[in-house]
Amino acid sequence: MKSTKSIIPLTDVVLIGAGVMSATLGTMLKILEPGFKIEIFERLGEVGAESSVAMNNAGTGHSGFCELNYTPQQTDGSVEIKKALKIAEQFEVSKQFWSFLVESKLIQGPGEFIRKVPHMSFVWGANNVNFLKARYNALSKHHFFSEMQYSEDHTILQQWIPLIMNGSGKHDQVAATRMDLGTDINFGALTNSLIKYLTSQKEVKLSLNTEVIKIERLDANWLITIKNIRTGAKRSVLSKFVFIGAGGGSLPLLQKSGIPESKGFGGFPVSGEWLVCNNPEVIAQHTVKVYGKAEIGSPPMSVPHLDSRLIDGQRQLLFGPYAGFSTKFLKKGSFMDLFKSIKWSNIYPLIRVGLDNIPLTKYLIDQVRQSPDDRLAALKKYYPEAKLSDWKREVAGQRVQVIKKHPEHGGVLEFGTEVVVSHDGSIAALLGASPGASTSVSIMLELIERCFGAQVQSDEWQTKLRHMIQSYGKNLDQDAELASHIRTYTTIMLGIG
């Protein structure tokens, strides 16, 4: 523990990274405690420009409607739906918070960041059709998914997804599910709205082009040393609480803190690319999000999908993502990121994960080596009449999957999110990726409860939390009537009816 006689400004909250996670946490804390002093540090020249920007993520409001990897098939043929139910409830919580912000006029109109786009799952072949039917039978019994439709009828599927069903290359035995409640989200636009609200409040300061170079204990607080990337000028700030929400850059920053809870964590970077359609006639024919099954051995972020998107006011059609490998932890990071993250405390888990995931490594290498014709062949499975001239490559975002110690295997690779909190709750970091931004509100609620436990129990914070999120403290999974009421409210407020 260090001490100093220098006079350093003291703030209540430091947010590292100006993406959707920091923006969500900062907004919630400022509403809960208007007097909080908050500083936000972002290494880029704009907010939400890394993982949150539209082209760097799927833009899907993840709610378990179409993502087949959330519903694994068991050895007896049944389908496990627990993860889909959890993510569906978490997305309902996110929609409630966004609806509260819209209703309170704290952020711009919802049409700027969210719109209704049906979510579909599409498969072919007898085994996959049987799986999808079993998935539909399991999900549709629950009130979250009671409006799900299922069909193997080519005539109906022709109406739902003409682009996929047209052409001589279409598959004979096919099936699809459809949820009209699906959404497309521009998380970059949402982030900008949240940051705009935050910076309009007193005692909130945003510093762009600012890199955090040191995080260390100073008595009961944290001393954050930052550097202006353009000028090289350095300064320090003391904070009672620190949140590291820097996407792929969170792991190195967490390691800088030196907290015991950071030991043993590592990162496995996975990059991605899209094929983006440039033919307006083709774009106009596809108005849904269609998710398929991931190839065996591929990471969850590589689940193929043909997506209708609205990006910067323009209708877009994307296919992918095609997975790849880069040693960068951020799209605008350094090729040395992976190597710098290797420490004595995590080298064994990293080695074990490497040995246990050789097929994944081979898959990523094969993806990197794909030719334009290889990418076109993958697209033609979903759009048989696709022409290479109608599509261009676009680099997607960089994701860092979590590697953590395991008592039996030494180390395991996880594809979800991990919230790492110090024993005293004074510093926290978010590691991992999917489902990420869609469940940001639930993740930040959990973090607030762990790090601000005393305040959360106060009558004032409890009242505000229930005002922000009507279902706070209740279980939408078990309460069909409340879930229906909430969905009606959010559908109206967000204009997605």
XYZ file of C-alpha atoms in Angstrom:
497
model
C 0.000 0.000 0.000
C 1.380 3.406 -0.992
C 0.787 6.878 0.336
C 1.647 10.367 -0.888
C 1.496 13.965 0.290
C 0.653 15.220 -3.190
C -2.755 16.739 -3.669
C -4.535 14.536 -6.200
C -8.200 15.056 -7.105
C -10.527 12.460 -5.600
C -13.470 11.138 -7.556
C -16.118 8.574 -6.691
C -16.059 6.483 -9.856
C -13.565 5.931 -12.669
C -14.788 4.174 -15.803
C -12.060 2.842 -18.082
C -13.343 2.474 -21.633
C -16.242 4.411 -23.146
C -18.169 1.477 -24.579
C -21.690 0.288 -23.850
C -20.730 -1.406 -20.561
C -19.116 1.667 -18.982
C -21.861 3.881 -20.386
C -24.543 1.645 -18.863
C -22.856 1.436 -15.468
C -22.129 5.157 -15.368
C -25.722 6.035 -16.263
C -27.162 3.721 -13.625
C -24.841 5.000 -10.901
C -25.491 8.650 -11.764
C -29.244 8.093 -11.509
C -28.866 6.190 -8.241
C -26.499 8.762 -6.754
C -26.677 12.124 -8.589
C -23.858 13.535 -6.455
C -21.301 10.975 -7.662
C -18.205 12.412 -9.325
C -17.427 10.292 -12.381
C -14.416 10.290 -14.726
C -14.423 8.324 -17.999
C -11.174 7.505 -19.809
C -11.196 6.356 -23.462
C -8.047 5.624 -25.458
C -9.708 6.339 -28.826
C -10.870 9.703 -30.125
C -14.576 8.850 -29.884
C -16.877 6.824 -27.672
C -18.199 3.366 -28.510
C -15.706 2.975 -31.360
C -14.299 -0.447 -30.515
C -16.599 -3.395 -29.655
C -19.774 -1.283 -29.443
C -19.684 0.246 -32.929
C -22.297 -1.298 -35.228
C -20.020 -3.055 -37.719
C -17.938 -4.616 -34.937
C -20.765 -6.747 -33.525
C -23.791 -8.710 -34.681
C -26.271 -6.014 -33.705
C -28.610 -8.714 -32.460
C -30.744 -8.149 -29.411
C -29.719 -11.524 -27.979
C -32.755 -13.063 -26.340
C -32.411 -16.771 -27.109
C -34.894 -16.598 -29.979
C -32.562 -17.760 -32.753
C -29.142 -18.575 -31.272
C -28.876 -22.366 -31.470
C -25.705 -22.501 -29.357
C -27.760 -21.358 -26.347
C -29.816 -24.563 -26.508
C -27.472 -27.580 -26.678
C -28.874 -30.991 -27.517
C -28.355 -33.678 -24.889
C -27.281 -37.282 -25.519
C -30.877 -38.457 -25.140
C -32.041 -36.070 -27.885
C -33.655 -33.540 -25.550
C -32.727 -29.855 -25.682
C -31.447 -27.891 -22.678
C -33.081 -24.437 -22.572
C -31.805 -22.995 -19.252
C -29.271 -20.682 -20.895
C -31.833 -19.429 -23.421
C -34.281 -18.635 -20.596
C -31.607 -16.773 -18.642
C -30.549 -14.666 -21.621
C -34.182 -13.995 -22.575
C -34.853 -12.622 -19.077
C -31.647 -10.566 -19.105
C -32.641 -8.958 -22.402
C -36.060 -8.124 -20.968
C -34.234 -6.326 -18.137
C -32.151 -4.368 -20.665
C -35.279 -3.305 -22.538
C -36.859 -2.111 -19.292
C -33.919 0.144 -18.475
C -33.801 1.562 -22.006
C -37.570 2.135 -21.852
C -37.183 3.993 -18.567
C -34.505 6.214 -20.113
C -36.707 6.951 -23.136
C -39.809 7.584 -21.035
C -37.810 9.903 -18.751
C -36.371 11.680 -21.808
C -32.829 11.001 -20.633
C -31.755 9.627 -24.027
C -32.793 10.211 -27.621
C -35.658 8.429 -29.363
C -35.427 4.629 -29.483
C -35.552 4.595 -33.274
C -31.948 5.780 -33.200
C -30.689 2.522 -31.678
C -33.330 -0.238 -31.774
C -35.823 -1.568 -34.318
C -38.012 -4.603 -34.755
C -36.469 -7.366 -36.901
C -37.827 -10.939 -36.710
C -35.350 -13.559 -35.446
C -35.178 -16.898 -37.235
C -33.246 -20.155 -36.956
C -32.747 -22.091 -40.190
C -31.363 -25.614 -40.641
C -31.241 -28.372 -43.236
C -30.729 -32.145 -43.136
C -32.704 -34.731 -41.159
C -30.648 -34.553 -37.946
C -30.675 -30.773 -37.784
C -34.400 -30.599 -38.566
C -35.093 -33.041 -35.734
C -32.961 -30.912 -33.416
C -34.752 -27.693 -34.353
C -38.149 -29.310 -33.862
C -37.120 -30.588 -30.422
C -35.816 -27.102 -29.598
C -39.102 -25.523 -30.690
C -41.144 -28.014 -28.640
C -39.077 -27.263 -25.538
C -38.990 -23.472 -25.897
C -42.546 -22.798 -27.055
C -43.954 -24.233 -23.809
C -42.405 -21.321 -21.908
C -44.096 -17.905 -21.888
C -40.910 -16.188 -23.121
C -41.184 -18.135 -26.380
C -44.915 -18.836 -26.661
C -45.151 -16.784 -29.872
C -42.476 -18.808 -31.652
C -43.513 -20.272 -35.015
C -42.100 -23.440 -36.597
C -42.332 -24.672 -40.159
C -40.913 -27.233 -42.567
C -43.262 -26.069 -45.321
C -41.352 -24.720 -48.319
C -44.253 -22.444 -49.237
C -44.250 -20.772 -45.845
C -40.459 -20.573 -45.757
C -40.516 -18.981 -49.199
C -42.600 -16.174 -47.698
C -40.369 -15.833 -44.637
C -36.947 -16.044 -46.301
C -37.193 -15.777 -50.112
C -33.502 -15.044 -50.529
C -32.591 -18.333 -48.861
C -35.306 -20.449 -50.464
C -34.779 -19.245 -54.045
C -32.383 -20.949 -56.423
C -31.607 -24.451 -57.602
C -29.174 -25.011 -54.728
C -31.814 -24.903 -52.010
C -31.942 -27.810 -49.585
C -34.707 -30.421 -49.780
C -35.302 -31.050 -46.075
C -35.366 -27.747 -44.210
C -36.926 -26.195 -41.118
C -37.070 -22.787 -39.493
C -38.395 -21.061 -36.405
C -39.482 -17.437 -36.294
C -39.980 -14.916 -33.495
C -41.455 -11.594 -34.596
C -40.389 -10.032 -31.273
C -36.744 -9.986 -32.390
C -34.720 -6.788 -32.565
C -31.739 -5.236 -34.316
C -29.667 -2.875 -32.166
C -27.029 -0.294 -32.969
C -25.012 -0.485 -29.760
C -22.737 2.293 -30.955
C -25.692 4.681 -31.195
C -26.972 3.507 -27.794
C -23.533 4.096 -26.257
C -23.389 7.621 -27.676
C -26.834 8.388 -26.237
C -25.837 7.162 -22.785
C -22.533 9.045 -22.805
C -24.320 12.178 -24.022
C -26.652 11.953 -21.037
C -23.774 11.327 -18.641
C -21.616 14.212 -19.836
C -24.589 16.575 -19.566
C -24.655 15.943 -15.819
C -22.643 17.782 -13.187
C -19.413 16.220 -11.931
C -18.974 13.943 -14.967
C -15.858 14.269 -17.094
C -14.991 12.399 -20.305
C -11.372 12.256 -21.482
C -10.803 10.946 -25.023
C -7.437 9.949 -26.515
C -6.502 9.010 -22.960
C -4.718 5.807 -22.032
C -4.547 4.334 -18.540
C -0.916 3.409 -17.905
C -0.987 2.521 -14.208
C -3.518 1.331 -11.626
C -2.307 1.024 -8.052
C -3.525 1.094 -4.473
C -3.154 4.355 -2.580
C -4.393 3.997 0.967
C -8.127 3.192 0.739
C -8.465 4.385 -2.874
C -7.092 3.660 -6.330
C -4.491 5.844 -8.007
C -5.045 5.956 -11.757
C -2.253 7.371 -13.912
C -3.293 8.397 -17.414
C -1.558 9.743 -20.486
C -2.930 11.876 -23.306
C -1.993 9.907 -26.423
C -1.727 13.040 -28.579
C 0.263 15.309 -26.262
C 1.999 12.802 -24.004
C 0.853 14.768 -20.940
C 0.280 12.672 -17.825
C -1.903 13.184 -14.793
C -3.277 11.164 -11.920
C -6.635 10.824 -10.249
C -7.728 9.087 -7.056
C -10.950 7.100 -7.115
C -12.994 5.250 -4.540
C -14.221 2.805 -7.214
C -12.831 1.687 -10.580
C -14.598 -0.194 -13.369
C -12.531 -1.673 -16.190
C -14.874 -1.995 -19.154
C -12.386 -1.789 -21.989
C -13.482 -4.833 -23.994
C -10.462 -6.825 -25.093
C -8.250 -4.328 -23.252
C -9.747 -5.190 -19.864
C -7.465 -8.127 -19.070
C -4.148 -6.212 -19.267
C -5.639 -3.391 -17.187
C -6.980 -5.833 -14.607
C -3.500 -7.355 -14.377
C -2.050 -3.889 -13.724
C -4.219 -3.615 -10.597
C -2.421 -6.552 -8.998
C -5.490 -7.726 -7.074
C -5.374 -11.421 -6.090
C -8.654 -12.043 -7.914
C -6.942 -11.253 -11.243
C -4.481 -14.134 -10.923
C -4.933 -17.074 -13.267
C -7.012 -15.248 -15.886
C -5.857 -15.239 -19.478
C -7.333 -14.303 -22.831
C -7.798 -16.019 -26.182
C -8.325 -13.460 -28.968
C -10.672 -14.226 -31.857
C -11.138 -11.864 -34.780
C -13.902 -11.795 -37.358
C -14.979 -10.592 -40.780
C -18.277 -9.949 -42.531
C -19.407 -10.160 -46.111
C -21.430 -6.983 -46.682
C -23.872 -6.784 -49.567
C -23.626 -3.783 -51.898
C -26.606 -4.646 -54.132
C -29.786 -2.732 -53.046
C -32.064 -5.206 -54.838
C -30.653 -8.102 -52.838
C -30.735 -6.150 -49.558
C -34.437 -5.360 -50.050
C -35.337 -9.067 -50.285
C -34.139 -10.006 -46.794
C -35.797 -8.356 -43.786
C -34.994 -10.788 -40.957
C -32.066 -12.140 -38.935
C -31.386 -15.788 -39.747
C -29.053 -17.836 -37.546
C -27.776 -21.284 -38.480
C -25.724 -23.961 -36.724
C -22.055 -23.411 -36.040
C -19.553 -25.818 -37.528
C -18.159 -28.413 -35.134
C -15.154 -26.967 -33.304
C -15.960 -23.357 -34.094
C -16.314 -20.663 -31.394
C -19.829 -19.377 -30.555
C -19.075 -15.974 -32.099
C -18.740 -17.796 -35.437
C -22.357 -18.961 -35.629
C -23.290 -18.103 -39.248
C -26.079 -15.604 -39.722
C -27.588 -13.645 -42.593
C -28.687 -10.363 -41.067
C -30.856 -7.442 -42.014
C -29.269 -4.424 -40.288
C -29.817 -0.691 -40.054
C -26.450 1.058 -39.746
C -26.133 4.833 -39.818
C -29.630 5.114 -41.265
C -28.927 2.705 -44.148
C -30.405 -0.768 -44.651
C -27.588 -3.310 -44.772
C -27.282 -7.048 -45.341
C -24.414 -8.880 -43.640
C -23.284 -12.500 -43.634
C -20.786 -14.068 -41.309
C -18.874 -13.688 -39.182
C -15.888 -15.539 -40.569
C -13.621 -16.291 -37.639
C -9.927 -15.578 -37.568
C -7.011 -15.250 -35.227
C -4.978 -12.228 -34.263
C -2.740 -11.603 -31.284
C -4.432 -8.217 -30.839
C -6.833 -7.816 -27.917
C -8.487 -4.810 -29.577
C -9.256 -4.082 -33.206
C -7.113 -0.953 -32.837
C -4.676 -2.631 -30.475
C -1.159 -4.053 -30.703
C 0.007 -7.410 -32.063
C 1.940 -7.739 -28.771
C -1.260 -7.727 -26.653
C -1.460 -11.507 -26.254
C 2.213 -11.918 -25.378
C 2.166 -9.073 -22.850
C -0.801 -10.686 -21.087
C 1.142 -13.877 -20.303
C 2.153 -13.943 -16.626
C 3.493 -16.615 -14.272
C 0.044 -16.747 -12.677
C -1.759 -17.655 -15.922
C 0.829 -19.477 -18.028
C -0.283 -22.956 -16.914
C -4.013 -22.356 -17.632
C -2.996 -20.940 -21.044
C -0.922 -24.038 -21.860
C -3.678 -26.407 -20.752
C -6.295 -24.587 -22.813
C -3.983 -24.663 -25.837
C -3.526 -28.423 -25.523
C -7.244 -29.026 -24.966
C -8.376 -26.881 -27.902
C -6.197 -27.987 -30.816
C -9.287 -28.503 -33.064
C -10.339 -24.892 -32.384
C -6.869 -23.638 -33.296
C -6.971 -25.647 -36.536
C -10.429 -24.269 -37.312
C -9.242 -20.671 -36.870
C -6.181 -21.275 -39.063
C -8.416 -22.739 -41.783
C -10.690 -19.692 -41.537
C -7.751 -17.310 -41.940
C -6.628 -19.190 -45.052
C -10.032 -18.985 -46.757
C -10.115 -17.589 -50.277
C -12.900 -15.324 -51.582
C -14.436 -18.374 -53.263
C -14.383 -20.269 -49.945
C -16.267 -17.420 -48.268
C -18.746 -17.325 -51.140
C -19.343 -21.082 -50.785
C -20.248 -20.578 -47.103
C -22.636 -17.770 -48.041
C -24.296 -19.891 -50.747
C -25.453 -22.368 -48.118
C -27.801 -19.589 -46.961
C -28.182 -17.646 -50.202
C -27.780 -20.070 -53.148
C -27.841 -17.361 -55.848
C -25.166 -15.171 -54.237
C -22.640 -13.491 -56.548
C -19.206 -12.467 -55.290
C -19.488 -9.139 -57.094
C -22.429 -8.172 -54.813
C -20.404 -8.533 -51.622
C -17.355 -6.953 -50.024
C -15.248 -7.972 -47.029
C -15.433 -5.909 -43.847
C -13.369 -6.495 -40.708
C -15.561 -7.084 -37.652
C -14.647 -6.575 -34.017
C -12.007 -8.305 -31.933
C -13.116 -10.503 -29.024
C -11.065 -11.935 -26.182
C -12.506 -15.115 -24.738
C -11.844 -15.825 -21.063
C -9.272 -18.387 -19.940
C -9.409 -19.195 -16.246
C -7.929 -21.645 -13.797
C -9.722 -24.949 -13.301
C -9.089 -27.322 -10.382
C -9.209 -30.440 -12.583
C -8.208 -29.352 -16.094
C -5.716 -26.675 -15.100
C -7.405 -24.165 -17.371
C -10.650 -23.802 -19.325
C -11.759 -21.607 -22.210
C -15.103 -19.911 -21.637
C -17.219 -18.065 -24.184
C -19.421 -16.030 -21.858
C -18.711 -12.993 -19.702
C -16.871 -12.932 -16.391
C -17.180 -10.172 -13.788
C -14.025 -10.015 -11.650
C -14.404 -8.057 -8.396
C -11.867 -7.353 -5.662
C -12.615 -8.660 -2.164
C -13.618 -5.165 -0.973
C -15.643 -4.312 -4.094
C -13.494 -1.264 -4.875
C -12.451 -2.388 -8.358
C -14.175 -4.570 -10.951
C -13.523 -5.689 -14.503
C -15.629 -7.278 -17.204
C -13.935 -9.983 -19.272
C -15.276 -12.005 -22.185
C -17.764 -11.457 -24.975
C -21.101 -13.053 -25.918
C -23.896 -12.225 -25.250
C -22.303 -9.019 -24.007
C -24.074 -5.769 -24.813
C -27.572 -7.267 -24.982
C -27.347 -8.273 -21.338
C -25.351 -5.217 -20.222
C -27.999 -3.991 -17.777
C -28.224 -7.302 -15.888
C -24.434 -7.566 -15.777
C -24.083 -4.047 -14.413
C -26.881 -4.651 -11.876
C -24.959 -7.647 -10.555
C -21.807 -5.550 -10.392
C -23.571 -2.735 -8.507
C -24.978 -5.218 -5.977
C -21.514 -6.679 -5.393
C -19.610 -3.382 -5.237
C -22.169 -1.007 -3.702
C -23.941 -3.453 -1.406
C -24.624 -1.035 1.457
C -26.135 1.638 -0.782
C -28.167 -0.946 -2.712
C -29.898 -1.963 0.513
C -30.955 1.611 1.285
C -34.597 2.578 0.742
C -33.542 5.335 -1.663
C -31.597 3.051 -4.001
C -34.219 0.289 -3.782
C -36.925 2.730 -4.851
C -34.839 4.035 -7.738
C -33.890 0.540 -8.906
C -37.545 -0.513 -9.029
C -38.338 2.689 -10.917
C -35.622 2.008 -13.488
C -36.418 -1.694 -13.795
C -39.976 -2.638 -12.908
C -39.159 -6.331 -12.478
C -36.188 -5.658 -10.160
C -36.113 -8.303 -7.440
C -38.676 -10.430 -9.269
C -38.373 -13.450 -11.535
C -39.842 -12.965 -15.008
C -38.954 -16.551 -15.817
C -41.542 -17.716 -13.250
C -44.153 -14.957 -13.608
C -45.913 -15.091 -16.977
C -48.357 -12.295 -16.162
C -45.616 -9.877 -15.117
C -43.488 -10.854 -18.120
C -46.395 -10.092 -20.455
C -46.975 -6.707 -18.782
C -43.281 -5.829 -19.086
C -43.119 -6.832 -22.734
C -46.146 -4.715 -23.549
C -44.589 -1.711 -21.797
C -41.167 -2.046 -23.468
C -42.678 -2.752 -26.880
C -44.621 0.524 -26.712
C -41.807 2.628 -25.233
C -39.161 1.330 -27.651
C -41.448 1.389 -30.688
C -40.829 -2.244 -31.593
C -44.457 -3.374 -31.875
